């Protein structure tokens, strides 16, 4: 029998009562709160509900039927009719837009763009040689009026062979 403060634990019908019960209850409550906090933080990404979803995961401009890797900004929340703009930035390559849902003209946008469309294409010029084997595309969603960053995320692109690009999953 363990003595606490010089007193034996109070047990009535196999159930702890008194100070021992309160101490165990307090430890259990702390444990439950700890588990809840861990599971909440473990379930959330650093992007706060924003992600970049590529249509394809491998691309080479030399042999492709598309002008680049289609990248779509996807939210866990509904942001329709909100006052947001998308700020796309890439360390290498450039962004394009393909008008009329892939049936119209292709427009080169640049490597640091602000737009109200959630889908862009990433590509490189056939003549451009990229030395890096890994680089990043960044996306921030900003308030249209204040430029305040509301959400941000990024993806990595790998170049394991010259001119052959893949999205790091």
Short mmCIF file of C-alpha atoms in Angstrom, two decimals:
data_model
loop_
_atom_site.label_atom_id
_atom_site.label_comp_id
_atom_site.label_asym_id
_atom_site.label_seq_id
_atom_site.Cartn_x
_atom_site.Cartn_y
_atom_site.Cartn_z
CA UNK A 1 0.00 0.00 0.00
CA UNK A 2 1.43 3.39 -1.04
CA UNK A 3 1.25 6.15 1.52
CA UNK A 4 0.68 9.73 0.38
CA UNK A 5 1.26 12.47 2.90
CA UNK A 6 1.56 9.72 5.48
CA UNK A 7 -1.98 8.47 4.75
CA UNK A 8 -3.10 5.33 2.94
CA UNK A 9 -5.23 5.83 -0.22
CA UNK A 10 -8.95 5.87 0.38
CA UNK A 11 -10.63 3.03 -1.44
CA UNK A 12 -14.34 2.38 -1.23
CA UNK A 13 -15.77 -0.65 -3.06
CA UNK A 14 -12.63 -0.87 -5.24
CA UNK A 15 -12.84 2.81 -6.31
CA UNK A 16 -10.34 5.48 -5.33
CA UNK A 17 -11.79 8.47 -3.53
CA UNK A 18 -10.35 11.60 -2.01
CA UNK A 19 -6.99 13.14 -2.97
CA UNK A 20 -5.83 10.08 -4.96
CA UNK A 21 -8.94 10.23 -7.13
CA UNK A 22 -8.45 13.96 -7.78
CA UNK A 23 -4.78 13.46 -8.66
CA UNK A 24 -5.53 10.64 -11.11
CA UNK A 25 -8.40 12.64 -12.60
CA UNK A 26 -6.11 15.67 -13.05
CA UNK A 27 -3.43 13.55 -14.78
CA UNK A 28 -6.04 11.96 -17.02
CA UNK A 29 -7.43 15.38 -17.98
CA UNK A 30 -3.92 16.66 -18.82
CA UNK A 31 -3.29 13.53 -20.91
CA UNK A 32 -6.56 13.95 -22.84
CA UNK A 33 -5.85 17.64 -23.54
CA UNK A 34 -2.33 16.70 -24.70
CA UNK A 35 -3.72 14.07 -27.11
CA UNK A 36 -6.28 16.52 -28.50
CA UNK A 37 -3.63 19.20 -29.09
CA UNK A 38 -1.28 16.71 -30.76
CA UNK A 39 -4.02 15.39 -33.04
CA UNK A 40 -5.19 18.86 -34.04
CA UNK A 41 -1.68 20.04 -34.89
CA UNK A 42 -0.86 16.73 -36.55
CA UNK A 43 -3.84 17.02 -38.86
CA UNK A 44 -3.11 20.51 -40.07
CA UNK A 45 -0.61 21.33 -42.78
CA UNK A 46 1.51 24.42 -42.86
CA UNK A 47 -0.62 25.71 -45.74
CA UNK A 48 -3.79 26.29 -43.70
CA UNK A 49 -6.10 24.66 -46.22
CA UNK A 50 -4.40 25.80 -49.42
CA UNK A 51 -2.67 23.34 -51.72
CA UNK A 52 -1.28 23.23 -55.24
CA UNK A 53 -2.63 20.29 -57.24
CA UNK A 54 -0.77 19.40 -60.44
CA UNK A 55 -2.66 17.75 -63.31
CA UNK A 56 0.44 15.71 -64.21
CA UNK A 57 3.45 14.74 -62.13
CA UNK A 58 6.07 14.34 -64.89
CA UNK A 59 6.83 16.68 -67.76
CA UNK A 60 9.36 17.34 -70.48
CA UNK A 61 8.78 20.22 -72.89
CA UNK A 62 10.49 18.29 -75.71
CA UNK A 63 7.77 15.62 -75.94
CA UNK A 64 4.54 16.90 -74.52
CA UNK A 65 1.01 17.47 -75.75
CA UNK A 66 0.48 20.16 -73.11
CA UNK A 67 2.35 23.46 -72.74
CA UNK A 68 3.41 22.71 -69.16
CA UNK A 69 2.38 21.29 -65.81
CA UNK A 70 -1.10 22.53 -64.95
CA UNK A 71 -1.16 23.79 -61.36
CA UNK A 72 -4.45 24.45 -59.61
CA UNK A 73 -4.84 26.30 -56.32
CA UNK A 74 -7.24 24.28 -54.18
CA UNK A 75 -8.84 25.35 -50.91
CA UNK A 76 -10.48 23.46 -48.11
CA UNK A 77 -12.74 26.48 -47.66
CA UNK A 78 -15.05 28.09 -50.20
CA UNK A 79 -13.43 31.32 -51.39
CA UNK A 80 -15.78 32.12 -54.25
CA UNK A 81 -16.78 35.78 -54.44
CA UNK A 82 -14.00 36.67 -52.01
CA UNK A 83 -11.61 39.54 -52.50
CA UNK A 84 -8.47 37.46 -53.21
CA UNK A 85 -5.70 37.30 -55.78
CA UNK A 86 -3.24 34.51 -56.44
CA UNK A 87 0.48 35.31 -56.34
CA UNK A 88 2.48 32.60 -58.13
CA UNK A 89 6.30 32.64 -58.01
CA UNK A 90 8.81 30.15 -59.39
CA UNK A 91 12.54 29.90 -58.86
CA UNK A 92 12.98 28.45 -62.37
CA UNK A 93 10.87 28.46 -65.52
CA UNK A 94 7.79 30.53 -66.21
CA UNK A 95 4.01 30.49 -65.91
CA UNK A 96 1.54 30.31 -68.78
CA UNK A 97 -2.18 30.51 -69.19
CA UNK A 98 -3.98 28.38 -71.76
CA UNK A 99 -7.15 30.19 -72.80
CA UNK A 100 -10.50 28.49 -73.48
CA UNK A 101 -9.75 25.57 -71.19
CA UNK A 102 -6.87 24.19 -73.22
CA UNK A 103 -8.26 24.95 -76.67
CA UNK A 104 -7.17 28.55 -77.20
CA UNK A 105 -4.01 30.57 -77.34
CA UNK A 106 -1.16 30.21 -74.85
CA UNK A 107 0.01 33.34 -73.08
CA UNK A 108 3.37 33.65 -71.29
CA UNK A 109 2.85 35.31 -67.90
CA UNK A 110 6.33 35.38 -66.33
CA UNK A 111 7.91 33.87 -63.23
CA UNK A 112 6.31 36.17 -60.61
CA UNK A 113 2.66 36.88 -61.34
CA UNK A 114 -0.48 38.09 -59.61
CA UNK A 115 -3.74 36.91 -61.14
CA UNK A 116 -7.36 36.22 -60.28
CA UNK A 117 -7.33 32.76 -61.89
CA UNK A 118 -6.59 29.71 -59.76
CA UNK A 119 -5.05 27.60 -62.56
CA UNK A 120 -1.77 28.28 -64.35
CA UNK A 121 0.76 26.20 -66.24
CA UNK A 122 4.45 25.95 -65.35
CA UNK A 123 7.02 25.34 -68.08
CA UNK A 124 10.54 26.05 -69.26
CA UNK A 125 11.74 27.29 -72.62
CA UNK A 126 13.28 24.51 -74.72
CA UNK A 127 16.43 26.62 -75.04
CA UNK A 128 16.65 27.29 -71.30
CA UNK A 129 19.10 25.13 -69.37
CA UNK A 130 18.33 24.77 -65.68
CA UNK A 131 21.31 23.77 -63.58
CA UNK A 132 19.35 23.11 -60.37
CA UNK A 133 18.10 19.60 -59.64
CA UNK A 134 15.38 20.88 -57.33
CA UNK A 135 13.51 24.16 -57.09
CA UNK A 136 10.29 25.54 -55.63
CA UNK A 137 7.05 27.07 -56.84
CA UNK A 138 5.37 29.32 -54.28
CA UNK A 139 1.73 30.34 -54.08
CA UNK A 140 0.25 32.95 -51.79
CA UNK A 141 -3.36 34.05 -51.68
CA UNK A 142 -3.49 37.74 -50.91
CA UNK A 143 -6.22 40.21 -50.05
CA UNK A 144 -6.89 42.20 -53.22
CA UNK A 145 -7.13 45.55 -51.42
CA UNK A 146 -4.41 45.27 -48.76
CA UNK A 147 -1.95 42.72 -50.24
CA UNK A 148 -2.10 40.91 -46.89
CA UNK A 149 -1.09 37.25 -47.27
CA UNK A 150 -4.06 35.11 -46.25
CA UNK A 151 -2.74 31.65 -47.21
CA UNK A 152 0.52 30.27 -48.56
CA UNK A 153 1.95 26.99 -49.79
CA UNK A 154 4.58 25.63 -52.16
CA UNK A 155 5.61 22.56 -54.14
CA UNK A 156 8.99 21.29 -55.23
CA UNK A 157 9.95 20.34 -58.76
CA UNK A 158 12.80 17.91 -59.35
CA UNK A 159 15.00 17.66 -62.44
CA UNK A 160 16.74 14.31 -62.30
CA UNK A 161 17.74 14.44 -65.97
CA UNK A 162 18.23 17.56 -68.05
CA UNK A 163 14.87 18.73 -69.38
CA UNK A 164 12.84 16.10 -67.47
CA UNK A 165 10.81 17.49 -64.56
CA UNK A 166 8.72 15.82 -61.89
CA UNK A 167 6.66 17.03 -58.97
CA UNK A 168 7.98 15.94 -55.60
CA UNK A 169 5.09 14.17 -53.88
#
